[in-house]
Coordinates of C-alpha atoms in Angstrom, one line a residue:
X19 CA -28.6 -23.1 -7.8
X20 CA -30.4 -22.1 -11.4
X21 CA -31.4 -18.9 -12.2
X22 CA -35.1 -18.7 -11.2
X23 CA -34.0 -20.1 -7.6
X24 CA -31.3 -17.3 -8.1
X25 CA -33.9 -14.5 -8.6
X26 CA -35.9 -15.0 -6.0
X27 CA -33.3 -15.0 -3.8
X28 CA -32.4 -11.8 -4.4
X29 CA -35.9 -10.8 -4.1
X30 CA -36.6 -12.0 -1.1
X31 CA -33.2 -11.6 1.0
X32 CA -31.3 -8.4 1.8
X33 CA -28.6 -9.9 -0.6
X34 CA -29.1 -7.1 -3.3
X35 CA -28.7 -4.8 -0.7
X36 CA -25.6 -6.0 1.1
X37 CA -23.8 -5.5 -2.5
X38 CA -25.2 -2.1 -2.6
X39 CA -24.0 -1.5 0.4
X40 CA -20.5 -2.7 0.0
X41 CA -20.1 -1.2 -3.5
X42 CA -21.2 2.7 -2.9
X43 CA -19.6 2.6 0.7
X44 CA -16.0 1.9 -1.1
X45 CA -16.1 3.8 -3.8
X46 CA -17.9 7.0 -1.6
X47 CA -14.1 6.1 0.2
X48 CA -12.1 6.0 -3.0
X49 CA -13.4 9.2 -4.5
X50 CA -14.9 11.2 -1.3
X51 CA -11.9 11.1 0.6
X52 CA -8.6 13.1 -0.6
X53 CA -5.9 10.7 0.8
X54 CA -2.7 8.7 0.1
X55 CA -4.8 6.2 -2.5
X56 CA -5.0 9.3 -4.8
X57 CA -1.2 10.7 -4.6
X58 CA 2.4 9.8 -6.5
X59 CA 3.1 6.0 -8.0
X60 CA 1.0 4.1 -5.3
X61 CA -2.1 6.0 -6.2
X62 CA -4.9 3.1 -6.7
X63 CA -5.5 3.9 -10.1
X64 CA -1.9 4.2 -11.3
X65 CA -0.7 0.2 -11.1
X66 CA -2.6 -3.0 -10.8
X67 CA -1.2 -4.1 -7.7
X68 CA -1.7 -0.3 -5.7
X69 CA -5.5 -0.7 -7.2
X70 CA -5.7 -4.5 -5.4
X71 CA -4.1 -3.7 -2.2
X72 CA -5.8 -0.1 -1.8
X73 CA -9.1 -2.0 -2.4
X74 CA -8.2 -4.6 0.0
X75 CA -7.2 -1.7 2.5
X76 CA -10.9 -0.6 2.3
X77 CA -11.9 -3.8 3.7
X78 CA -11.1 -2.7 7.4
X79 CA -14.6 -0.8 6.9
X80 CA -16.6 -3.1 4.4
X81 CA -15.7 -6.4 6.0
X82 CA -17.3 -5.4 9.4
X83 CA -20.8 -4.0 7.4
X84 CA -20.5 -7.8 5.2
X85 CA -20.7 -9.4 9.0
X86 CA -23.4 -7.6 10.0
X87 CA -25.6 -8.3 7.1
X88 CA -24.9 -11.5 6.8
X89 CA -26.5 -12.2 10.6
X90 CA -29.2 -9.4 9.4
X91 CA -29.8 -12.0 6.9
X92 CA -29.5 -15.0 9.1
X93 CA -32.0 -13.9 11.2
X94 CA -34.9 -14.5 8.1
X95 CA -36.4 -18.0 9.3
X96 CA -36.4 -16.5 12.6
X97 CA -38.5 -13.2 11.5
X98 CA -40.8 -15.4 9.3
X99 CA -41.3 -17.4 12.5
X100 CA -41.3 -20.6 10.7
X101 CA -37.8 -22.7 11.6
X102 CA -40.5 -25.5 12.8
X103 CA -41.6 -25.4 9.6
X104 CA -38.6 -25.6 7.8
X105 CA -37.4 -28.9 9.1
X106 CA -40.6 -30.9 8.3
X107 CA -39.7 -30.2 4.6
X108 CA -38.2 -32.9 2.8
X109 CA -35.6 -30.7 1.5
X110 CA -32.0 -30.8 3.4
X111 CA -30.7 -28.2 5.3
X112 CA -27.9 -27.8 3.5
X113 CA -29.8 -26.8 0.8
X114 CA -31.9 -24.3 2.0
X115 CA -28.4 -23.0 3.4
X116 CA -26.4 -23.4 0.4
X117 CA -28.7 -21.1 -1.3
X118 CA -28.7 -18.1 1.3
X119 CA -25.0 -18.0 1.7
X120 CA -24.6 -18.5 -2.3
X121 CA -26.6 -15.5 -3.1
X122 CA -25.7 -13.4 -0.7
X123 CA -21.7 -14.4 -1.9
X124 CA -22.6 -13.7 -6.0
X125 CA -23.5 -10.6 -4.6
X126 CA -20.8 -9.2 -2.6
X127 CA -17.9 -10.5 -4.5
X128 CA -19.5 -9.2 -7.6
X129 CA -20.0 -5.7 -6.0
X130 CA -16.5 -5.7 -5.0
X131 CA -15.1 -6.8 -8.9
X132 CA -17.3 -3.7 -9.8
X133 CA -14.9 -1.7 -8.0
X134 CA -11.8 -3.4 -8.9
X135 CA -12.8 -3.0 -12.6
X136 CA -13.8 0.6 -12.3
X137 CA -10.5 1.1 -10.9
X138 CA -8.7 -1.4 -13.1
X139 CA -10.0 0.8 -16.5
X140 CA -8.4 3.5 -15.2
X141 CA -5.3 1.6 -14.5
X142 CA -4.8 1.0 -18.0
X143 CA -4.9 4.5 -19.2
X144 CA -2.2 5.3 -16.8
X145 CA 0.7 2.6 -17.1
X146 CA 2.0 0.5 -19.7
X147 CA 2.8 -2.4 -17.6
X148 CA 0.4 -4.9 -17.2
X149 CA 0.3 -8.4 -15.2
X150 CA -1.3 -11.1 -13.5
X151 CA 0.3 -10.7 -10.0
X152 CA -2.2 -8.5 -8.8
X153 CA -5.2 -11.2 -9.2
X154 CA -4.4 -13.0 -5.7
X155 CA -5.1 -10.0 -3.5
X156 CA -8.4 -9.2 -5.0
X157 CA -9.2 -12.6 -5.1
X158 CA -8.6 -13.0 -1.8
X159 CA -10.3 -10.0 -0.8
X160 CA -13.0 -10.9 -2.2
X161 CA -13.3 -14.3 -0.5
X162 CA -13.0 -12.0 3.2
X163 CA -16.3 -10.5 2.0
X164 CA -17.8 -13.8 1.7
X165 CA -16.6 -15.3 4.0
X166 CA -17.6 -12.7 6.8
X167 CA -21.1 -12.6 5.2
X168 CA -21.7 -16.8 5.3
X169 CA -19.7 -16.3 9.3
X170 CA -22.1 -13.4 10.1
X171 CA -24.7 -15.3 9.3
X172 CA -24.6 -18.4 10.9
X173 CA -23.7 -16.5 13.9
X174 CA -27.1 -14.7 13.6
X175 CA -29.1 -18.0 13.0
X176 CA -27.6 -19.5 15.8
X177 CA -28.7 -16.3 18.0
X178 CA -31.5 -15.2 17.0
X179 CA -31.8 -11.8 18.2
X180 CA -32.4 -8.3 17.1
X181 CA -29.0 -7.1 18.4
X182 CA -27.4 -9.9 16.5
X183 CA -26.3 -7.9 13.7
X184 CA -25.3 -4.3 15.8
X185 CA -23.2 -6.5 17.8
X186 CA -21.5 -8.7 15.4
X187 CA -20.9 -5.4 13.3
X188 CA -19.2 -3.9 16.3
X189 CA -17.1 -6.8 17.3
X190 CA -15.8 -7.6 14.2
X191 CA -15.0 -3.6 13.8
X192 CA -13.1 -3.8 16.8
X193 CA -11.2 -7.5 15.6
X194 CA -10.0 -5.2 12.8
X195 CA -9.1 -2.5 14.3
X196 CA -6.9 -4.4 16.8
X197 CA -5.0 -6.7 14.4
X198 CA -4.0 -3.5 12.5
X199 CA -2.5 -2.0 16.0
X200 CA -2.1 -3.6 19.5
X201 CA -2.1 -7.3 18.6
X202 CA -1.5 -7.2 15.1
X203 CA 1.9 -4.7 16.0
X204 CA 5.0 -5.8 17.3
X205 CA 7.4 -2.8 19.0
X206 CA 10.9 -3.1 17.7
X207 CA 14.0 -0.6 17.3
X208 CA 16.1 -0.5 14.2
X209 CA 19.3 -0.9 13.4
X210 CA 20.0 3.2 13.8
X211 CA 18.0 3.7 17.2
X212 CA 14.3 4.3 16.0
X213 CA 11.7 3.5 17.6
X214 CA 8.9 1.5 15.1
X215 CA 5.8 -0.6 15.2
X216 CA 6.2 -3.5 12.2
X217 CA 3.0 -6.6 11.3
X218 CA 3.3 -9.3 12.9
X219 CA 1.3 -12.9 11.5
X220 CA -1.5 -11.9 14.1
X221 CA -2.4 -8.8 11.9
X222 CA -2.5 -11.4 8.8
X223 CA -5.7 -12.6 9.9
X224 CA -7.3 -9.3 9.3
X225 CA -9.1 -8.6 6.3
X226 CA -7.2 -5.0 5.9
X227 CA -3.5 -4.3 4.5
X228 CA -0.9 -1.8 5.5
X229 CA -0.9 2.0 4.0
X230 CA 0.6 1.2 -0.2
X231 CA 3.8 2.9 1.1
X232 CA 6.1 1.7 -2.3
X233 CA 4.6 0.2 -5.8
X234 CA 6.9 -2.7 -6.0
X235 CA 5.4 -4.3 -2.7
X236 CA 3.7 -7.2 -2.8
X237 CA 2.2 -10.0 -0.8
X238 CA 4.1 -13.2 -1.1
X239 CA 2.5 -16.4 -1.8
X240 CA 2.6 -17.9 2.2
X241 CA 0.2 -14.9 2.9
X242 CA -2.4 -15.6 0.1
X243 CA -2.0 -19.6 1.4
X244 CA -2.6 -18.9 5.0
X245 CA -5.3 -16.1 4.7
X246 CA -6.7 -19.0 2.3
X247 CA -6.7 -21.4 4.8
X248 CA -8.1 -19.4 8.0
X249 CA -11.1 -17.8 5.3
X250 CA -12.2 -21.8 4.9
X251 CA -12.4 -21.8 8.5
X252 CA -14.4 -19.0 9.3
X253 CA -17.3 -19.7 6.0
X254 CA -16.7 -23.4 7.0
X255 CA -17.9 -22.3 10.8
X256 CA -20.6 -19.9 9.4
X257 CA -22.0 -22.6 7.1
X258 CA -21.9 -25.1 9.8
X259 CA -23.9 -23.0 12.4
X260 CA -26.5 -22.0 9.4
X261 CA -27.3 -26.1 9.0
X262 CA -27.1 -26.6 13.2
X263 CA -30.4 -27.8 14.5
X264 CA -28.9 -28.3 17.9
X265 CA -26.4 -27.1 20.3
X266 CA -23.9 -30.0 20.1
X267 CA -24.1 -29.1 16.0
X268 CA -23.5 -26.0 17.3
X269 CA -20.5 -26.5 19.3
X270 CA -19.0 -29.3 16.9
X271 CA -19.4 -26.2 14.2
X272 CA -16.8 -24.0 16.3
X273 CA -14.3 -26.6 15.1
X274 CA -12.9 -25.4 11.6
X275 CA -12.3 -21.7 12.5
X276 CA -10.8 -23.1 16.1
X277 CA -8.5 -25.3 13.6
X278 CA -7.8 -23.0 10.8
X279 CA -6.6 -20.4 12.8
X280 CA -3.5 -21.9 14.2
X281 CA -3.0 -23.9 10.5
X282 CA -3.2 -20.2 9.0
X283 CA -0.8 -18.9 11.6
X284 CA 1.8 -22.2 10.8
X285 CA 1.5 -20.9 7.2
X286 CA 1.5 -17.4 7.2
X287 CA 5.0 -15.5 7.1
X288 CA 6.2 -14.1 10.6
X289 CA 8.9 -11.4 9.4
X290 CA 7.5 -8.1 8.0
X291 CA 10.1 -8.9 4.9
X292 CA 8.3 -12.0 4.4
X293 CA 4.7 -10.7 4.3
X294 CA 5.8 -7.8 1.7
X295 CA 7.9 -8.8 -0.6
X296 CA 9.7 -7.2 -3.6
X297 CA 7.7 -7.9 -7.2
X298 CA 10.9 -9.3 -8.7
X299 CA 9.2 -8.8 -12.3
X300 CA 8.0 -5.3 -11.7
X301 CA 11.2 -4.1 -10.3
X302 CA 13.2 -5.7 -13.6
X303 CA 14.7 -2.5 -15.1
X304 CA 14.4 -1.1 -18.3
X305 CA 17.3 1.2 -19.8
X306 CA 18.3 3.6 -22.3
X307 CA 22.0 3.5 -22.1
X308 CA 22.9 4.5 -18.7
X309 CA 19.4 5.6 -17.3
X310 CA 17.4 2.9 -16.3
X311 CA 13.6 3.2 -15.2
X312 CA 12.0 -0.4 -13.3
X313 CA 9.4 -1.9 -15.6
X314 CA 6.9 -0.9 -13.3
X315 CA 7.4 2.7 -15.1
X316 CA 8.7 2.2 -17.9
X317 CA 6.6 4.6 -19.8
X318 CA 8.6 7.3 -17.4
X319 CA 11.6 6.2 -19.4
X320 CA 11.3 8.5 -22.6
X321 CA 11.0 11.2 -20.0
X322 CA 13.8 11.0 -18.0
X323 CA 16.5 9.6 -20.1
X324 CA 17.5 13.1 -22.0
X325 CA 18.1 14.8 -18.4
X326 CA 19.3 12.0 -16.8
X327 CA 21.9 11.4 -19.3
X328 CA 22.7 15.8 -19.3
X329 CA 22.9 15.7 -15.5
X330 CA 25.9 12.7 -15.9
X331 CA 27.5 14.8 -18.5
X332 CA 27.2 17.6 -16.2
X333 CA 28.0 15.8 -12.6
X334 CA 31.5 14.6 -15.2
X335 CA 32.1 18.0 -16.1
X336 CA 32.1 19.2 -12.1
X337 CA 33.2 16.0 -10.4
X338 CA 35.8 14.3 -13.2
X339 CA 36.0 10.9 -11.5
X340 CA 34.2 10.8 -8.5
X341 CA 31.5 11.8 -10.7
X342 CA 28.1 9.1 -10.8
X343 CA 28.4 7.1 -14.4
X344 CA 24.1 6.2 -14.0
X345 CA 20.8 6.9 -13.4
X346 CA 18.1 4.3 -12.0
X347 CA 14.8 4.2 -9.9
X348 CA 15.8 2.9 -6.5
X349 CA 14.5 -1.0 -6.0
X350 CA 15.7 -1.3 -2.6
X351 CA 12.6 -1.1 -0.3
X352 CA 13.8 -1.1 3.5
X353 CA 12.1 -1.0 6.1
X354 CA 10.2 2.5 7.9
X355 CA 13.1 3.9 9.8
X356 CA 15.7 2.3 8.3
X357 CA 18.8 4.5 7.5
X358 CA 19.0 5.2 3.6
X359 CA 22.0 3.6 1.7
X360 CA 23.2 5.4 -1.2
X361 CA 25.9 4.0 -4.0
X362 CA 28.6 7.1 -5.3
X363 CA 28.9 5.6 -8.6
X364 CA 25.0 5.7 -9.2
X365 CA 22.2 8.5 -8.9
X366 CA 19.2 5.9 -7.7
X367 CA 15.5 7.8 -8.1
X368 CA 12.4 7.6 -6.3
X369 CA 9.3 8.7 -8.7
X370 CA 7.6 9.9 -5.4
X371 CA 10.2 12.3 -4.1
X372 CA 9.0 16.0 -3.9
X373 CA 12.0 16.8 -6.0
X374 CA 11.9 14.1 -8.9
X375 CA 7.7 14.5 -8.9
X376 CA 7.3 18.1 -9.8
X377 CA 10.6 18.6 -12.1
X378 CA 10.3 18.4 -16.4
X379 CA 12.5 19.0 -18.8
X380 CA 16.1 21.8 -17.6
X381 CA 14.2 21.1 -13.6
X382 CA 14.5 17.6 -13.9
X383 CA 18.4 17.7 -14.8
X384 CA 18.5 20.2 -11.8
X385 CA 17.1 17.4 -9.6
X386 CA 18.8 14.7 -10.4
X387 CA 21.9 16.7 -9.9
X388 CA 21.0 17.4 -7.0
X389 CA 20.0 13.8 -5.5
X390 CA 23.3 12.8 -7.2
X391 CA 25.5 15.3 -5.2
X392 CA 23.4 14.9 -1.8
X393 CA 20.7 12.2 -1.9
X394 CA 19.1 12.5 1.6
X395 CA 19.2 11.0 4.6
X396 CA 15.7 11.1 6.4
X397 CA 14.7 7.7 7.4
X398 CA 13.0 5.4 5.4
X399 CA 8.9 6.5 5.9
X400 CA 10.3 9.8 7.1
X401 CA 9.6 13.6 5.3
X402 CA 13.1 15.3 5.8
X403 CA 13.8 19.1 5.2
X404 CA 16.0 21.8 6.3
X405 CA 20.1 21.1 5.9
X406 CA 19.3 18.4 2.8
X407 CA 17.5 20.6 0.7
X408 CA 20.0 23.8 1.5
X409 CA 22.6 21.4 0.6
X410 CA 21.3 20.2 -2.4
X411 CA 20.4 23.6 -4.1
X412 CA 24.1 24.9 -3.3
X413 CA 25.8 21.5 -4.8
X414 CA 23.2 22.1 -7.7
X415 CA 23.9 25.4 -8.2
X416 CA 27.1 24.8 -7.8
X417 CA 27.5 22.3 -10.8
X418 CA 25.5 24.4 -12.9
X419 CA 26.9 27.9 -12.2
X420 CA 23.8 30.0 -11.1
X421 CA 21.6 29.2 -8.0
X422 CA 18.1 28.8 -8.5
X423 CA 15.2 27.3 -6.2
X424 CA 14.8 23.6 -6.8
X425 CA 11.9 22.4 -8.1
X426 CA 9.1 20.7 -5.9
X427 CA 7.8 22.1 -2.8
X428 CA 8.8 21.4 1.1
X429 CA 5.5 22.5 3.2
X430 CA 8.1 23.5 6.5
X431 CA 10.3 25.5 4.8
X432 CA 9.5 28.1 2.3
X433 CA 11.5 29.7 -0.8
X434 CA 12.6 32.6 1.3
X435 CA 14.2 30.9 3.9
X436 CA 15.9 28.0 1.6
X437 CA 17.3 31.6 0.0
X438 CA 18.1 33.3 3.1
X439 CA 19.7 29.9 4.1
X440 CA 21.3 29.1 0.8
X441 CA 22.9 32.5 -0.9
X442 CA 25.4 33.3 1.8
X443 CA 26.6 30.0 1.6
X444 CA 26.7 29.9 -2.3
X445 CA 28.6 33.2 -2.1
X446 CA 31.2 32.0 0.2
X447 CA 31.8 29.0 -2.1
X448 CA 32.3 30.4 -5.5
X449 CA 34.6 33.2 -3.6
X450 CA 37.1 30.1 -3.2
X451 CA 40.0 28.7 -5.1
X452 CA 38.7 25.5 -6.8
X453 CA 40.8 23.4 -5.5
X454 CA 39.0 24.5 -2.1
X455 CA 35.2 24.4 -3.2
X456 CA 36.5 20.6 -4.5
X457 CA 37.0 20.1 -0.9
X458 CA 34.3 21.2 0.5
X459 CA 32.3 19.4 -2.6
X460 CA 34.3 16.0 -1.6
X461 CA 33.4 16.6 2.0
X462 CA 29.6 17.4 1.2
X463 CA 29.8 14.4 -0.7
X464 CA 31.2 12.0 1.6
X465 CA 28.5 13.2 5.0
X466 CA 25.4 13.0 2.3
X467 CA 26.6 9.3 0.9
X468 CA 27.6 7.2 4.4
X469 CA 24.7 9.3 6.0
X470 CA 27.0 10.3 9.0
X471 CA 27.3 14.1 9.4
X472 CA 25.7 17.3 8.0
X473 CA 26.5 17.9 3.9
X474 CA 25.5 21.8 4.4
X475 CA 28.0 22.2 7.5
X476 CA 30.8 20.5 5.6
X477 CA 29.4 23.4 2.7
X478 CA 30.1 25.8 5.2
X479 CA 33.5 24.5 5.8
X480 CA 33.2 23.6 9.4
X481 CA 33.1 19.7 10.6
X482 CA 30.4 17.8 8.3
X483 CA 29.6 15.8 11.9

């Protein structure tokens, strides 16, 4: 296809349109709607791989508006009433075809690289670290797009109908919508009791990704193969029923989505910790002596190596040798639910928690005292408050002689009752001998690190359980 066949394509087809469409609908999404692509480390413009998969989340909307186009602009011979026409011309079907489905292709992917670069120049102001393993995702993405658009619109020159496009926009709404919940969710209990929903290789096939719940996640290779292999299938399919002339073509044009499917489903991973998987190079850590950042954020490292090394020499000074000897950002992703598992020898950091977030400077030394004396137990995925936090600003205030609110807020509890909660508490502890506050410290310890009792209660001096 040159460029003067190229022009008036785009003249003459609702292609321009459909990359309109596509580009103001996502980013009206991106910057219209306040939601989890715009807060803490996953945000889509603080690292390359939150900016593909957040722009590949946006797909469970944009894919379903690319289908219906694409039969709006299948249905053109039809309008023009001149199909007869058409296949007296010398000039193959293919042709004619390759040219529709190519424009209307330039035009979508392009409008969705539009929005990956105007996120990915943002992306660069705001980390240091910068890769390649990002590029699959949007690639792939990208090749949804297309592919719904070419499927979409051999569907709507095979039936030819003014509902065509409505329809198909519905149905393949509702195919994404149920891979990302009944069929694409498998109920399962962990290994504590709670009750969770994980992927399954179902939800694979749909164009849309999980909420960016951790910035070191990742698809693994099998996922970009297999979504590789059933995209063929469907533009395969959609070109075939643009070229049909005839319902056998038609029905012999069912055959590559009918056999990529189960091929994609061979391929693609069927554990949730196969699907997202840990980028090994992103989660390589970076250190300055005993503090040690992942190189994911390892401009964060200047920041937090002066407190973190004070709030060792401080945790020493309190706890002699049950005292943690490092500081690093946890790289252990488990799964939503999953019990927390915390090491006594090392303070591990999330960059997301309300505590770590909103501390600088003296308050960040305060926090990562207090994750080192109690580092919560929520579940994994879960927001945890009440007998953590009282626990923490005790053991805190306890390490650093004066208690003082901990930085960060906790929306369910405010400052007044953390104080009401807290001060009686912190009285009754400094009132003892030291030898008894160590016990009560030891005990604290023990419930908040094996995640099996209550830290404040043993504070309290009753049974940590």
């Amino acid at each position: 296809m040159n460029g003067r066949v190229l022009r008036i394509e785009l003249r003459r087809s609702v292609a321009p349109w459909a990359g309109i469409v596509v580009l103001t609908t996502a980013l009206a999404f991106l910057y219209l709607v306040s939601t989890a692509w715009w807060r803490g480390t996953t945000a889509w413009t603080a690292q390359w791989t939150s900016l593909a998969l957040w722009t590949r989340a946006l797909l469970f909307y944009l894919w379903p508006l690319a289908v219906g186009l694409g039969a709006l602009q299948g249905l053109r011979d039809h309008r023009s009433t001149m199909p007869e026409l058409l296949t007296t011309t010398p000039r193959p079907a293919w042709h004619r075809a390759a040219t529709l489905a190519g424009t209307t292709a330039i035009t979508l992917a392009s409008a969705f690289a539009l929005v990956v670069l105007i996120g990915g120049v943002q992306v660069l102001a705001h980390t240091e670290y910068t890769h390649l393993g990002w590029l699959p995702i949007s690639l792939v993405g990208a090749l949804f797009l297309v592919a719904g658009a070419v499927l979409g619109m051999g569907v709507g020159r095979a039936l030819p109908s003014a509902l065509t496009p409505p329809v198909l926009t519905m149905v393949a709404f509702v195919f994404t919508a149920l891979m990302n919940s009944t069929l694409g969710r498998t109920r399962t209990t962990t290994a504590e009791g709670v009750d969770i929903t994980e992927p399954n290789r179902v939800s694979l096939l749909s164009p849309a990704v999980d909420e960016v719940r951790n910035v070191l996640l990742t698809f693994s290779a099998s996922v970009h193969l297999g979504q590789t292999i059933w995209l063929l299938g469907l533009a395969a399919t959609g070109f075939a029923l643009l070229v049909a002339a005839t319902p056998r073509a038609r029905l012999a044009a069912l055959t590559p989505v009918l056999a990529g499917a189960p091929l994609a489903l061979l391929v693609l991973p069927s554990e949730p910790s196969r699907m997202y998987v840990v980028d090994k190079a992103a989660a390589e850590l970076v250190c300055d002596g005993p503090v040690c950042v992942t190189r994911t954020h390892q401009d964060r490292l200047a920041e937090l190596a002066g407190p973190g090394k004070e709030a060792l020499r401080l945790l020493h000074g309190a706890l002699g040798g049950r005292a943690p000897v490092s500081v690093r950002e946890n790289t252990a992703v488990p799964p939503d639910g999953a019990t927390p598992r915390w090491s006594r020898k090392t303070v591990l950091l999330d960059f997301d928690d309300d505590l770590i977030a909103a501390a600088k400077g003296e308050e960040l030394t305060r926090a990562l005292i207090a994750k080192g004396m109690v580092p919560g137990c929520s579940p994994v995925g879960w927001s945890g408050t009440g007998g953590d936090l009282y626990a923490q600003t005790v053991a805190a205030g306890w390490v650093l002689g004066d208690l003082r609110q901990l930085p960060g807020t906790v929306a369910a509890i405010s400052r007044r009752e953390v104080d009401t909660e807290t001060r009686p508490v912190w009285k009754e502890l400094k009132a003892l001998g030291r030898t008894e506050q160590l016990s009560r410290i030891n005990a604290m310890r023990a419930a908040a690190l094996s995640c099996e009792g209550e830290p404040f209660d043993a504070l309290k001096g009753g049974a940590s359980r």
